Coordinates of C-alpha atoms in Angstrom, one line a residue:
X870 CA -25.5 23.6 -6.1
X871 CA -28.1 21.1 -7.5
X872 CA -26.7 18.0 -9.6
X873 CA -27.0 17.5 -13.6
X874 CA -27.4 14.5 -15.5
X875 CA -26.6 13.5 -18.9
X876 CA -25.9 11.0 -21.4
X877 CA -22.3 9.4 -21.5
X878 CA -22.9 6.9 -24.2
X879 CA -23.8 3.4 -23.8
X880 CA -21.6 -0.1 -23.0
X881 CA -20.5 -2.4 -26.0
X882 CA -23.9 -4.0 -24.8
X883 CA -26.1 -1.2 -24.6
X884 CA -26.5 -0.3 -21.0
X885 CA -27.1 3.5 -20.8
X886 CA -24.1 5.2 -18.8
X887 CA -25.0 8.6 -17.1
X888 CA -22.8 11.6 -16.3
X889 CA -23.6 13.7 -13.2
X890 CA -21.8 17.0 -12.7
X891 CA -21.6 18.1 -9.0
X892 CA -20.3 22.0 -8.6
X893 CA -19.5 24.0 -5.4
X894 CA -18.9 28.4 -5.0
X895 CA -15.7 28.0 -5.8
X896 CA -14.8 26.5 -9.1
X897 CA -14.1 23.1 -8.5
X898 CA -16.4 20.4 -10.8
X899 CA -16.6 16.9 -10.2
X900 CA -18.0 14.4 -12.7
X901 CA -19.7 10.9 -12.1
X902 CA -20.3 8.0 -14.1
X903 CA -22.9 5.5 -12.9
X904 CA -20.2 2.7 -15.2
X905 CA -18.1 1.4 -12.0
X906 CA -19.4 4.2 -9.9
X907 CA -16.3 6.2 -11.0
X908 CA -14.5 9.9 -10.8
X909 CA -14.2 10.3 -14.3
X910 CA -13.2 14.3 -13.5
X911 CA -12.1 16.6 -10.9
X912 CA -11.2 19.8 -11.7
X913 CA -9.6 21.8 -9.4
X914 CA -8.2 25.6 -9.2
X915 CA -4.7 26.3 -8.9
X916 CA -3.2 29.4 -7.0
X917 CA -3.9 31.5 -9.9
X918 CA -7.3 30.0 -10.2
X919 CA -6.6 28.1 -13.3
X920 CA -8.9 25.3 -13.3
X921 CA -7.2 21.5 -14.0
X922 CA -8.6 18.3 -13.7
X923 CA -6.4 16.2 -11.7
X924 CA -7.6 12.9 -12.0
X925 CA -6.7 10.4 -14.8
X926 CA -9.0 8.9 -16.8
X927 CA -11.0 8.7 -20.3
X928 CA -13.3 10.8 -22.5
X929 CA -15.8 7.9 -23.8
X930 CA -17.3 4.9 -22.1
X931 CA -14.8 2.9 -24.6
X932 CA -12.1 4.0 -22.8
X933 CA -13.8 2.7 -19.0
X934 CA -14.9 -0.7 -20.6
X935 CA -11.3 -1.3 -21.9
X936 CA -9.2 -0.5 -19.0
X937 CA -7.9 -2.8 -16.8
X938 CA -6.4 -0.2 -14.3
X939 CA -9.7 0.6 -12.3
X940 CA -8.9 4.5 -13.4
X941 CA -11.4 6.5 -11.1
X942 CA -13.9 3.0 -10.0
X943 CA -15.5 1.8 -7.1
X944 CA -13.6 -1.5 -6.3
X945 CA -15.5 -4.0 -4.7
X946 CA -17.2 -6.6 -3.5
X947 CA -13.4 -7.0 -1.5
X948 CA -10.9 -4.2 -2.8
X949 CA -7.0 -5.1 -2.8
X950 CA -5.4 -8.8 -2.8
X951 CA -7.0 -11.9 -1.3
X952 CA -3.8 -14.9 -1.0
X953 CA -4.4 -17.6 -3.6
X954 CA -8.2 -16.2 -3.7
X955 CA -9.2 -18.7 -0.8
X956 CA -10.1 -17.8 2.7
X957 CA -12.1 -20.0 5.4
X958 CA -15.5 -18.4 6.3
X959 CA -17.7 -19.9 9.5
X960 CA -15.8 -23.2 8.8
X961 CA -16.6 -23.4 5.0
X962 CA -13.6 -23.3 2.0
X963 CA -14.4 -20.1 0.2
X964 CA -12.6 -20.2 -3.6
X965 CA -12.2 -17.3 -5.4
X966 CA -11.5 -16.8 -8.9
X967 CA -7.6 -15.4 -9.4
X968 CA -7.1 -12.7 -11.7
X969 CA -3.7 -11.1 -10.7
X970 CA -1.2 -14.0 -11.2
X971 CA -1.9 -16.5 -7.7
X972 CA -4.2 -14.0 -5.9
X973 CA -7.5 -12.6 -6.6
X974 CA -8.2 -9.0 -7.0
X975 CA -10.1 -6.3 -6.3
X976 CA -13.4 -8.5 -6.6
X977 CA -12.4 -10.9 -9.4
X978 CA -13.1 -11.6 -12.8
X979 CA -14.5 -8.9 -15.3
X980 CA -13.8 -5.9 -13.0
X981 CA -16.3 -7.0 -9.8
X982 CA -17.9 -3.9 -8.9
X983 CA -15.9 -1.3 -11.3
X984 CA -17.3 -2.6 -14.8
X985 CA -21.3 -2.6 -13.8
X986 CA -23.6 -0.2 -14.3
X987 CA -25.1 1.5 -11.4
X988 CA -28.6 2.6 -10.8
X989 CA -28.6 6.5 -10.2
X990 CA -30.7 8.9 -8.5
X991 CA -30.2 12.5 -7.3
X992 CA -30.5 13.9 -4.2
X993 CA -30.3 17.6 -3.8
X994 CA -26.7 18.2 -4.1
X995 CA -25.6 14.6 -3.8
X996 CA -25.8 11.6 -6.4
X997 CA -26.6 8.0 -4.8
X998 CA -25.4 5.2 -6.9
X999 CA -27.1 1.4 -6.4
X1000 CA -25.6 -1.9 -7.4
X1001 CA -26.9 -5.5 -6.2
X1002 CA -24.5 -8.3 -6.6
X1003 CA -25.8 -11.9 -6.4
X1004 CA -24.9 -14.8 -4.5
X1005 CA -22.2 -16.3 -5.8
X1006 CA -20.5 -13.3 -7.4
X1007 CA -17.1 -14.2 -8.6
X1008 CA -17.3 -16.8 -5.6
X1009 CA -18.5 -14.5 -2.9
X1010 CA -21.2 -15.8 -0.8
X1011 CA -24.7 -13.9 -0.2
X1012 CA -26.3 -11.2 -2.2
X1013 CA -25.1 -8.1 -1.0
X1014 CA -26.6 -4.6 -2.2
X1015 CA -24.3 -1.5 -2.0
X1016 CA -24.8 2.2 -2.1
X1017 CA -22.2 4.8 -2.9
X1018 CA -23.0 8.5 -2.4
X1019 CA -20.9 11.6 -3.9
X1020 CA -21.5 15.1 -2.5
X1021 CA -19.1 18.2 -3.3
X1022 CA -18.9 20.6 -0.6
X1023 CA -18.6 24.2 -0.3
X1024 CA -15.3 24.4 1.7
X1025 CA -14.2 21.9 -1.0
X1026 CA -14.3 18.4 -0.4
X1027 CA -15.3 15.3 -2.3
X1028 CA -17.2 13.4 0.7
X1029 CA -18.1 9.6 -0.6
X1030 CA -20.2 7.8 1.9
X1031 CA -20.6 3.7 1.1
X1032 CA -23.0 1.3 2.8
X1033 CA -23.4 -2.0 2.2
X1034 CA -26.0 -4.9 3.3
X1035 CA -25.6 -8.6 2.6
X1036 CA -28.3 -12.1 3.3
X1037 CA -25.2 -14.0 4.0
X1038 CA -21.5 -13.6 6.1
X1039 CA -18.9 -12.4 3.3
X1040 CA -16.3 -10.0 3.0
X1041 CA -17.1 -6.6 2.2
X1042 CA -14.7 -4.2 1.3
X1043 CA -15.0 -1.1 -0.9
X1044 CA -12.6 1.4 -1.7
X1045 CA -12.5 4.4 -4.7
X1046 CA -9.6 3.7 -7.1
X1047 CA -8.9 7.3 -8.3
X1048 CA -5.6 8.1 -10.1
X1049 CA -4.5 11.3 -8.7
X1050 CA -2.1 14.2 -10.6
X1051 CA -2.6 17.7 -8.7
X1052 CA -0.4 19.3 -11.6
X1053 CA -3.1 17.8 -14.2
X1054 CA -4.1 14.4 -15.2
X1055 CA -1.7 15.5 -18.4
X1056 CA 0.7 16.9 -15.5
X1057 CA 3.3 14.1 -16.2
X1058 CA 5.0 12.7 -13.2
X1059 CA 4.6 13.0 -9.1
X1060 CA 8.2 13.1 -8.2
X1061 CA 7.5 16.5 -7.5
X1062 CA 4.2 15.8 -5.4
X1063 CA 5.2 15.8 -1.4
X1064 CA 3.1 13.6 0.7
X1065 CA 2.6 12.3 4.4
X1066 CA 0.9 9.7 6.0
X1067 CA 0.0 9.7 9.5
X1068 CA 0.9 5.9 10.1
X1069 CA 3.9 4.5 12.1
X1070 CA 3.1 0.9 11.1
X1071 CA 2.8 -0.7 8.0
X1072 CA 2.1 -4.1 6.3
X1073 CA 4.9 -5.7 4.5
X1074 CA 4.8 -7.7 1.5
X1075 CA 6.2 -11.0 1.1
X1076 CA 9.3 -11.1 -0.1
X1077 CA 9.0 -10.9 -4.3
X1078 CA 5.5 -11.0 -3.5
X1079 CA 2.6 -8.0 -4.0
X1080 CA 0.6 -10.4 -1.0
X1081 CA 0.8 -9.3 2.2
X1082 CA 2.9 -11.4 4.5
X1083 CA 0.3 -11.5 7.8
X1084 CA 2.7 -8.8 9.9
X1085 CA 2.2 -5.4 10.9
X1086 CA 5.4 -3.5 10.9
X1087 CA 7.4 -0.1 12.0
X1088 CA 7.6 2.3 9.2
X1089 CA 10.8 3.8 11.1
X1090 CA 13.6 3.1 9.4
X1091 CA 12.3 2.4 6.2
X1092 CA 11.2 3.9 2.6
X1093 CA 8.0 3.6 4.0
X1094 CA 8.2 6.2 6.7
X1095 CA 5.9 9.1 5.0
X1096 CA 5.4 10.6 8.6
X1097 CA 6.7 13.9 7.7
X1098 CA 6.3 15.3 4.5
X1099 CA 8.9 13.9 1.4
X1100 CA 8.7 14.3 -2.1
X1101 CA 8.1 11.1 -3.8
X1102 CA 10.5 11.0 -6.6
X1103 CA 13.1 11.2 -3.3
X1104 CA 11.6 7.4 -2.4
X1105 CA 9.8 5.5 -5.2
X1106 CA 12.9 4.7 -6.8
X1107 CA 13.7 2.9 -3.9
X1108 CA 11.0 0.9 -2.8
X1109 CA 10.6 -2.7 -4.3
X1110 CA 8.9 -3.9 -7.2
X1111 CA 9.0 -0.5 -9.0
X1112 CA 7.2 1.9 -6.7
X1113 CA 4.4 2.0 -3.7
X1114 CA 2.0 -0.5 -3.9
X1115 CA 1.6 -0.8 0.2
X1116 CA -1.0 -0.7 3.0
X1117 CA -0.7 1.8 5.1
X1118 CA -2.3 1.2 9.1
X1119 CA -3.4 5.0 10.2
X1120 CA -2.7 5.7 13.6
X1121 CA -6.0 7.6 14.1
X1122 CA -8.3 7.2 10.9
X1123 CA -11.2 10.2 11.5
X1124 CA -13.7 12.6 9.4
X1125 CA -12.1 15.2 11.9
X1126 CA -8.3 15.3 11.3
X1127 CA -6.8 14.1 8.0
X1128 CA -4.6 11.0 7.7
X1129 CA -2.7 11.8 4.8
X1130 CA -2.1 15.3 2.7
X1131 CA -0.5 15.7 -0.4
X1132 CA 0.9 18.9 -1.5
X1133 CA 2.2 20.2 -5.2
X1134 CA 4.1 22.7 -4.5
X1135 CA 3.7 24.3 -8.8
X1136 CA 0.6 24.6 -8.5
X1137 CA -0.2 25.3 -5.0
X1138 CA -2.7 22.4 -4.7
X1139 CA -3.5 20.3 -1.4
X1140 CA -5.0 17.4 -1.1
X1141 CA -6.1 15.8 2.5
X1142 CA -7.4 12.8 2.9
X1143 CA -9.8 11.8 5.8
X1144 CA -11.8 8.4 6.3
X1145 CA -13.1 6.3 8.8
X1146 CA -11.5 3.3 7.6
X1147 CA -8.1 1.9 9.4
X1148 CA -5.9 1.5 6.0
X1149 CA -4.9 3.4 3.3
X1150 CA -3.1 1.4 0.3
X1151 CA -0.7 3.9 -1.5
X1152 CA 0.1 3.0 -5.0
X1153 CA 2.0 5.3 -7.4
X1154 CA 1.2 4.0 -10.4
X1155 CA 3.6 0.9 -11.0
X1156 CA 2.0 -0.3 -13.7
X1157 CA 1.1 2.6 -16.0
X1158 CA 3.4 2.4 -18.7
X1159 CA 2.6 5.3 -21.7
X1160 CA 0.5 3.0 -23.6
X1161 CA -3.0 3.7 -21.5
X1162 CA -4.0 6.8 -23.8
X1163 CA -6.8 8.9 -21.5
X1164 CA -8.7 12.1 -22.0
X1165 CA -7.9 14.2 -24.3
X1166 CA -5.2 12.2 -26.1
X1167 CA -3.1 12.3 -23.0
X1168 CA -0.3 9.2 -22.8
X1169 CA -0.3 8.3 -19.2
X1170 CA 3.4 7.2 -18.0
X1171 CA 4.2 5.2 -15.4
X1172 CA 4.4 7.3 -11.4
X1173 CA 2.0 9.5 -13.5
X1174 CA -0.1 9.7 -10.9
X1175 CA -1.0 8.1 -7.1
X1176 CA -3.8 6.9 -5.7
X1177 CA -5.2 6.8 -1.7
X1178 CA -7.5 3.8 -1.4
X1179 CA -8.8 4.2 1.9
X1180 CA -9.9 0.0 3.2
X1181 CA -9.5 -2.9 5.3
X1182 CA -6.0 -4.1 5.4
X1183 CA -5.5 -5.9 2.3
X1184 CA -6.3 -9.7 2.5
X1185 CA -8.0 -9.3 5.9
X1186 CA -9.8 -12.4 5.3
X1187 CA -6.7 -14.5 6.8
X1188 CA -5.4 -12.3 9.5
X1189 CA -7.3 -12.4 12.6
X1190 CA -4.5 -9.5 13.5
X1191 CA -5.9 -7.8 10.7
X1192 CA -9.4 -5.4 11.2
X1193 CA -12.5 -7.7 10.8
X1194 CA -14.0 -6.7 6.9
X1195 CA -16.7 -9.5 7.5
X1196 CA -20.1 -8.8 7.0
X1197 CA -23.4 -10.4 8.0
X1198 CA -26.7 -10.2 8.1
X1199 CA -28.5 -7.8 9.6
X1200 CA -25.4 -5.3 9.8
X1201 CA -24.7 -2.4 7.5
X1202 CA -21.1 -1.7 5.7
X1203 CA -20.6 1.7 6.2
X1204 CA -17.3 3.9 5.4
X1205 CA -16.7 7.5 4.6
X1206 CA -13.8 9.1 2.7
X1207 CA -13.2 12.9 2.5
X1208 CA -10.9 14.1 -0.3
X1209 CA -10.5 17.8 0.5
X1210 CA -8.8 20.2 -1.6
X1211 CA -6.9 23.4 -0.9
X1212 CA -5.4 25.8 -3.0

């Protein structure tokens, strides 16, 4: 069905913010806001056809411009944790700005990619999203111009396609940053969500660390091991530092056969998950905490929700063992993520 737009306010410095509405045959709604490219709703029938929204976020552009949690956003230029925000790029010292304690974030200072305003334009059913960030971005070398498209499907997926260009070698690595609740973004908790991950290896922090330590590992043995379906409230308590917040290396990452599903059993939701990219960072929601007050009133507690960033292992920059997330002139960035929905 064709794609609406509409006024969502304007920025504390009066950039306009649109809204688009995407609608499939079967109920489910997604909203888009051109502020950080982001899923600001995604509602969803149950197995009663009740319709929810099940992702976390806000009801005004306030609430986007003040959150430092990247609720629903296109993260980029690079997405997850580069060490100490310095990497070595065709024999040049590359220093990024840190904004999460010694490391540097999900593209740096102010939000990178996920507090801009994107240009919009519609396209039949799909809404194509523009941002152009300049040479010397938060540190980043070369001016680099990336395109995010959202189309909702009729058998009921969410397919974002991203494409990216650059004028000079620099890391591009973009990922969407949804919170996800299949009981409701007001749902409370996942414990009860069960969820698999078609991975057998894993990258492991260093210890007391959230970097990466350089090593891909066996998820045998381990909390990690989310081969075969397991509540999550049976292993978040367990894992370090308060909950998943770990890089996950898909055994076969494809459009055809989904990496990782998520089922809630209460209200009969599914979610699978395909993408083209060979990581998937699962994070439940460490740091929400009850104070981070979202739509509707809605006091967001911490493992209130999870969230699939499909990406590049996380700082690939200074792995060679790691998948390549350098881009250079003359080549295109291009990724797709499927977030299919059964119910």
């Amino acid at each position: 069905m064709p794609v609406t737009a509409a006024d969502f306010g304007q920025t504390s410095d009066g950039r306009s913010v649109v809204e688009y509405t995407l609608t499939n045959d079967n109920g489910m709604v997604v909203k888009v806001i051109s502020y950080g490219a982001s899923i600001s709703s995604l509602q969803v029938p149950n197995k009663d056809g009740k319709l929810d929204d099940v992702v976390l976020g806000f009801d005004n552009i306030a609430g986007y411009e003040k959150d430092s949690m990247y609720l629903g956003r296109v993260v980029g230029r690079c997405c997850n944790r580069i060490c100490n925000g310095r990497f070595k790029l065709d024999g040049q010292d590359i220093q990024l700005p840190n904004n999460d304690g010694p490391n540097h974030l999900h593209g740096g200072l102010n939000g990178g990619f996920s507090k801009v305003v994107w240009s919009g334009s519609l396209d039949g059913d799909t809404v194509k999203l523009t941002h152009t960030s300049p040479d010397g971005d938060n540190g980043y070398p070369g001016e680099v111009t990336a395109t995010v498209t959202y189309q909702l499907t009729n058998d009921n997926a969410v397919v974002i396609n991203y494409t990216a260009t650059t004028t000079k070698a620099t890391p591009v690595n973009l990922t969407n940053h949804s919170y996800f609740n299949l009981a409701g973004h007001n749902g409370g908790t996942i414990y009860d969500h069960e969820i698999q991950i078609a991975a057998n290896n894993y990258t492991p922090k260093k210890e007391g660390e959230f970097i990466v330590s350089g090593k891909i590992a066996p998820v045998h043995g381990t909390v990690y091991d989310l081969r075969e379906p397991v509540a999550i409230g049976q292993r978040v308590h367990d894992v370090e530092q308060g909950g998943y917040d770990h890089n996950y290396c898909l055994d076969q990452p494809s459009l055809e056969q989904p990496s990782m599903r998520v089922h809630h059993p209460g209200s009969g939701r599914t979610l699978a998950v395909f993408t083209t990219k060979p990581g998937v960072h699962l994070y439940t929601s460490n740091f929400l905490d009850g104070t981070q007050v979202g739509k509707n009133g809605t006091c967001y507690p911490k493992h209130g929700a999870f969230c699939l960033e499909t990406q590049y292992y996380p700082d690939s920059v200074n792995h060679d063992n790691f998948p390549n997330c350098i881009l250079r002139p003359g080549d295109t960035y291009q990724h797709t993520t499927c977030f299919k929905f059964n119910w």
